[in-house]
Amino acid sequence: MNKGIGQEFLEKTKYQHLHVSDQEKGIKQPPLEQEYNRNQNVIDLPSPRGLEVENINLVEAIEKRNSLRKYSDKAITLEELSYLLWCTQGVKKVVSRPATLRNVPSAGARHAFETYLLINNVEGLKPGLYKFLAIDHKLIEVSLDNHIDESITSACLNQIMVKKSAITFIWAADVYRMKWRYQERAYRYLFLDAGHVCQNLYLAAEGIESGVCAIAAYDDDAINDILGLDGEEEFVIYIAALGKK
């Protein structure tokens, strides 16, 4: 049987096919987080530790977790958004390697994701596209275009929960942050890391009476274009809509 692209990917990302990495060559590692335009509007987020979350044990959260596609009209608070970002990409510590230690596992602590947010219904925030600055725990405005929700929904193959959500999380991979250490095998780790992040969102949402629907069906080129990503060195890897039950 002829090997398909998926099988070829698994074969060529095996350890025996790897060469000397840029880390092993002594090449300086990429930044822990992407630079941003300092002229963009920066929004302070409240401390995620100040939110009173429903006392729900881990087993209960796991058992209650399911994909929710229909949401109430109740807004997410800024404190709840801060908490969700902390649970999914929050930086606990920057260590001297240098590396960030976060609330999700990542291969080699590379943490190669940048988090974008389609904000539809969050108290204190204008609807639009934002980006999370994980190290400083802040947001920046990316686009407040009146039709950004429609554009992103269209790129998500018109799955209506994207437009009806309070927030849609869009995780983009900064590939070299992972490839610097792991070469072509990095792509495997990126997809594994995406699963860790999204599962944390599902579980964290249970504590604030919210639900999540993970989205893997989207037009890669369209969503990358909206976010200004080249689709090769940076690309959207996973999306998840969230709203109140």
GROMACS .gro file of C-alpha atoms in nm:
model
  245
    1MET     CA    1   0.000   0.000   0.000
    2ASN     CA    2   0.131   0.344  -0.096
    3LYS     CA    3   0.201   0.575   0.195
    4GLY     CA    4  -0.017   0.883   0.224
    5ILE     CA    5   0.096   1.224   0.338
    6GLY     CA    6   0.008   1.148   0.700
    7GLN     CA    7   0.217   0.832   0.705
    8GLU     CA    8   0.502   1.014   0.534
    9PHE     CA    9   0.486   1.285   0.799
   10LEU     CA   10   0.514   1.029   1.079
   11GLU     CA   11   0.804   0.856   0.907
   12LYS     CA   12   1.006   1.168   0.835
   13THR     CA   13   0.961   1.312   1.183
   14LYS     CA   14   1.107   1.005   1.354
   15TYR     CA   15   1.414   1.068   1.567
   16GLN     CA   16   1.647   0.879   1.333
   17HIS     CA   17   1.587   1.136   1.059
   18LEU     CA   18   1.676   1.439   1.270
   19HIS     CA   19   2.002   1.630   1.229
   20VAL     CA   20   2.182   1.879   1.451
   21SER     CA   21   1.937   2.137   1.585
   22ASP     CA   22   1.992   2.513   1.590
   23GLN     CA   23   2.010   2.487   1.969
   24GLU     CA   24   2.295   2.235   1.940
   25LYS     CA   25   2.468   2.463   1.688
   26GLY     CA   26   2.470   2.740   1.948
   27ILE     CA   27   2.231   2.964   1.753
   28LYS     CA   28   2.053   3.210   1.978
   29GLN     CA   29   1.703   3.096   2.067
   30PRO     CA   30   1.401   3.293   1.945
   31PRO     CA   31   1.215   3.524   2.186
   32LEU     CA   32   0.983   3.370   2.445
   33GLU     CA   33   0.703   3.583   2.305
   34GLN     CA   34   0.659   3.781   1.985
   35GLU     CA   35   0.731   4.152   1.978
   36TYR     CA   36   0.435   4.381   1.922
   37ASN     CA   37   0.375   4.733   1.800
   38ARG     CA   38   0.407   4.956   2.106
   39ASN     CA   39   0.160   5.197   1.947
   40GLN     CA   40  -0.117   4.940   1.979
   41ASN     CA   41  -0.362   4.991   2.263
   42VAL     CA   42  -0.255   4.779   2.561
   43ILE     CA   43  -0.525   4.668   2.805
   44ASP     CA   44  -0.447   4.567   3.161
   45LEU     CA   45  -0.616   4.251   3.283
   46PRO     CA   46  -0.723   4.201   3.645
   47SER     CA   47  -0.537   3.945   3.849
   48PRO     CA   48  -0.669   3.595   3.774
   49ARG     CA   49  -0.629   3.509   4.142
   50GLY     CA   50  -0.898   3.756   4.243
   51LEU     CA   51  -1.183   3.563   4.083
   52GLU     CA   52  -1.403   3.343   4.300
   53VAL     CA   53  -1.439   3.028   4.092
   54GLU     CA   54  -1.705   2.768   4.164
   55ASN     CA   55  -1.566   2.501   4.393
   56ILE     CA   56  -1.575   2.207   4.153
   57ASN     CA   57  -1.346   1.909   4.194
   58LEU     CA   58  -1.137   1.775   3.907
   59VAL     CA   59  -1.336   1.454   3.859
   60GLU     CA   60  -1.661   1.649   3.841
   61ALA     CA   61  -1.512   1.892   3.589
   62ILE     CA   62  -1.390   1.604   3.372
   63GLU     CA   63  -1.728   1.430   3.387
   64LYS     CA   64  -1.926   1.747   3.313
   65ARG     CA   65  -1.704   1.852   3.023
   66ASN     CA   66  -1.868   1.834   2.683
   67SER     CA   67  -1.865   2.041   2.366
   68LEU     CA   68  -2.121   2.322   2.388
   69ARG     CA   69  -2.232   2.499   2.070
   70LYS     CA   70  -2.517   2.714   2.199
   71TYR     CA   71  -2.459   2.988   2.454
   72SER     CA   72  -2.669   3.226   2.660
   73ASP     CA   73  -2.656   3.601   2.606
   74LYS     CA   74  -2.482   3.654   2.941
   75ALA     CA   75  -2.147   3.831   2.908
   76ILE     CA   76  -1.814   3.699   3.030
   77THR     CA   77  -1.654   3.934   3.282
   78LEU     CA   78  -1.303   4.071   3.236
   79GLU     CA   79  -1.203   3.882   3.551
   80GLU     CA   80  -1.329   3.556   3.398
   81LEU     CA   81  -1.142   3.621   3.074
   82SER     CA   82  -0.826   3.687   3.274
   83TYR     CA   83  -0.878   3.358   3.457
   84LEU     CA   84  -0.929   3.162   3.133
   85LEU     CA   85  -0.614   3.309   2.980
   86TRP     CA   86  -0.422   3.228   3.297
   87CYS     CA   87  -0.541   2.867   3.288
   88THR     CA   88  -0.455   2.818   2.921
   89GLN     CA   89  -0.135   3.018   2.868
   90GLY     CA   90  -0.063   3.191   3.197
   91VAL     CA   91   0.306   3.239   3.278
   92LYS     CA   92   0.392   3.128   3.630
   93LYS     CA   93   0.760   3.211   3.604
   94VAL     CA   94   1.032   3.314   3.359
   95VAL     CA   95   1.343   3.110   3.431
   96SER     CA   96   1.704   3.169   3.334
   97ARG     CA   97   1.731   2.909   3.054
   98PRO     CA   98   1.549   3.131   2.940
   99ALA     CA   99   1.203   2.974   2.926
  100THR     CA  100   0.853   3.036   3.052
  101LEU     CA  101   0.687   2.798   3.295
  102ARG     CA  102   0.313   2.802   3.228
  103ASN     CA  103  -0.006   2.633   3.346
  104VAL     CA  104   0.004   2.386   3.057
  105PRO     CA  105   0.279   2.142   2.957
  106SER     CA  106   0.486   2.208   2.646
  107ALA     CA  107   0.771   2.010   2.492
  108GLY     CA  108   1.094   2.148   2.634
  109ALA     CA  109   0.899   2.441   2.781
  110ARG     CA  110   0.908   2.594   2.432
  111HIS     CA  111   0.547   2.726   2.456
  112ALA     CA  112   0.526   2.818   2.090
  113PHE     CA  113   0.171   2.957   2.084
  114GLU     CA  114   0.037   3.310   2.051
  115THR     CA  115  -0.324   3.349   2.166
  116TYR     CA  116  -0.568   3.558   1.963
  117LEU     CA  117  -0.920   3.631   2.084
  118LEU     CA  118  -1.236   3.715   1.895
  119ILE     CA  119  -1.422   3.914   2.160
  120ASN     CA  120  -1.799   3.922   2.108
  121ASN     CA  121  -1.944   3.961   2.457
  122VAL     CA  122  -1.701   4.052   2.732
  123GLU     CA  123  -1.777   4.325   2.984
  124GLY     CA  124  -1.549   4.625   2.943
  125LEU     CA  125  -1.409   4.526   2.602
  126LYS     CA  126  -1.516   4.646   2.261
  127PRO     CA  127  -1.600   4.362   2.020
  128GLY     CA  128  -1.306   4.281   1.797
  129LEU     CA  129  -0.985   4.084   1.760
  130TYR     CA  130  -0.728   4.095   2.039
  131LYS     CA  131  -0.400   3.926   2.126
  132PHE     CA  132  -0.282   3.803   2.466
  133LEU     CA  133   0.056   3.914   2.598
  134ALA     CA  134   0.120   3.616   2.821
  135ILE     CA  135   0.434   3.730   3.002
  136ASP     CA  136   0.282   4.064   3.107
  137HIS     CA  137  -0.073   3.923   3.131
  138LYS     CA  138  -0.223   4.197   2.916
  139LEU     CA  139  -0.419   4.232   2.592
  140ILE     CA  140  -0.353   4.435   2.280
  141GLU     CA  141  -0.610   4.540   2.023
  142VAL     CA  142  -0.550   4.388   1.679
  143SER     CA  143  -0.866   4.489   1.492
  144LEU     CA  144  -1.193   4.651   1.594
  145ASP     CA  145  -1.338   4.619   1.244
  146ASN     CA  146  -1.717   4.592   1.261
  147HIS     CA  147  -1.714   4.281   1.043
  148ILE     CA  148  -1.425   4.091   1.200
  149ASP     CA  149  -1.665   3.845   1.364
  150GLU     CA  150  -1.824   3.767   1.028
  151SER     CA  151  -1.484   3.722   0.862
  152ILE     CA  152  -1.361   3.483   1.130
  153THR     CA  153  -1.691   3.291   1.129
  154SER     CA  154  -1.664   3.255   0.752
  155ALA     CA  155  -1.306   3.128   0.786
  156CYS     CA  156  -1.439   2.874   1.037
  157LEU     CA  157  -1.665   2.736   0.763
  158ASN     CA  158  -1.962   2.936   0.893
  159GLN     CA  159  -1.988   2.750   1.222
  160ILE     CA  160  -2.230   2.987   1.389
  161MET     CA  161  -2.102   2.932   1.745
  162VAL     CA  162  -1.797   3.141   1.652
  163LYS     CA  163  -2.012   3.451   1.603
  164LYS     CA  164  -2.248   3.364   1.890
  165SER     CA  165  -1.974   3.292   2.143
  166ALA     CA  166  -1.869   3.535   2.412
  167ILE     CA  167  -1.507   3.465   2.316
  168THR     CA  168  -1.346   3.254   2.049
  169PHE     CA  169  -0.988   3.154   2.129
  170ILE     CA  170  -0.753   3.123   1.831
  171TRP     CA  171  -0.413   2.968   1.899
  172ALA     CA  172  -0.138   3.032   1.646
  173ALA     CA  173   0.194   2.846   1.636
  174ASP     CA  174   0.523   3.033   1.609
  175VAL     CA  175   0.700   2.736   1.450
  176TYR     CA  176   1.065   2.828   1.496
  177ARG     CA  177   1.021   2.863   1.871
  178MET     CA  178   0.974   2.485   1.872
  179LYS     CA  179   1.194   2.393   1.571
  180TRP     CA  180   1.494   2.568   1.724
  181ARG     CA  181   1.524   2.268   1.955
  182TYR     CA  182   1.335   1.985   1.785
  183GLN     CA  183   1.372   2.041   1.410
  184GLU     CA  184   1.101   1.870   1.201
  185ARG     CA  185   0.975   1.671   1.498
  186ALA     CA  186   0.860   2.005   1.637
  187TYR     CA  187   0.542   1.981   1.431
  188ARG     CA  188   0.435   1.673   1.627
  189TYR     CA  189   0.486   1.858   1.953
  190LEU     CA  190   0.293   2.163   1.838
  191PHE     CA  191  -0.020   1.957   1.780
  192LEU     CA  192   0.022   1.777   2.111
  193ASP     CA  193   0.063   2.108   2.292
  194ALA     CA  194  -0.255   2.242   2.131
  195GLY     CA  195  -0.449   1.957   2.290
  196HIS     CA  196  -0.310   2.040   2.635
  197VAL     CA  197  -0.412   2.404   2.603
  198CYS     CA  198  -0.764   2.342   2.477
  199GLN     CA  199  -0.838   2.078   2.739
  200ASN     CA  200  -0.742   2.327   3.010
  201LEU     CA  201  -0.992   2.569   2.857
  202TYR     CA  202  -1.267   2.306   2.869
  203LEU     CA  203  -1.198   2.228   3.235
  204ALA     CA  204  -1.152   2.591   3.343
  205ALA     CA  205  -1.480   2.686   3.176
  206GLU     CA  206  -1.671   2.445   3.400
  207GLY     CA  207  -1.577   2.654   3.703
  208ILE     CA  208  -1.744   2.968   3.562
  209GLU     CA  209  -2.064   2.806   3.428
  210SER     CA  210  -1.941   2.819   3.071
  211GLY     CA  211  -1.896   2.574   2.788
  212VAL     CA  212  -1.651   2.528   2.504
  213CYS     CA  213  -1.654   2.387   2.154
  214ALA     CA  214  -1.315   2.305   2.004
  215ILE     CA  215  -1.287   2.372   1.631
  216ALA     CA  216  -1.045   2.199   1.395
  217ALA     CA  217  -1.249   2.253   1.077
  218TYR     CA  218  -1.148   2.589   0.932
  219ASP     CA  219  -1.003   2.738   0.616
  220ASP     CA  220  -0.633   2.756   0.705
  221ASP     CA  221  -0.543   3.019   0.446
  222ALA     CA  222  -0.841   3.240   0.526
  223ILE     CA  223  -0.791   3.245   0.903
  224ASN     CA  224  -0.415   3.296   0.867
  225ASP     CA  225  -0.479   3.590   0.634
  226ILE     CA  226  -0.716   3.753   0.883
  227LEU     CA  227  -0.454   3.730   1.158
  228GLY     CA  228  -0.172   3.841   0.926
  229LEU     CA  229   0.014   3.508   0.951
  230ASP     CA  230   0.220   3.366   0.664
  231GLY     CA  231   0.088   3.011   0.705
  232GLU     CA  232   0.438   2.861   0.721
  233GLU     CA  233   0.643   3.017   1.000
  234GLU     CA  234   0.321   3.112   1.179
  235PHE     CA  235  -0.015   2.945   1.142
  236VAL     CA  236  -0.341   2.887   1.327
  237ILE     CA  237  -0.331   2.546   1.492
  238TYR     CA  238  -0.656   2.528   1.694
  239ILE     CA  239  -0.969   2.731   1.769
  240ALA     CA  240  -1.229   2.711   2.046
  241ALA     CA  241  -1.556   2.900   2.100
  242LEU     CA  242  -1.670   2.971   2.458
  243GLY     CA  243  -1.978   3.118   2.617
  244LYS     CA  244  -2.200   3.104   2.922
  245LYS     CA  245  -2.432   2.804   2.954
   0.00000   0.00000   0.00000
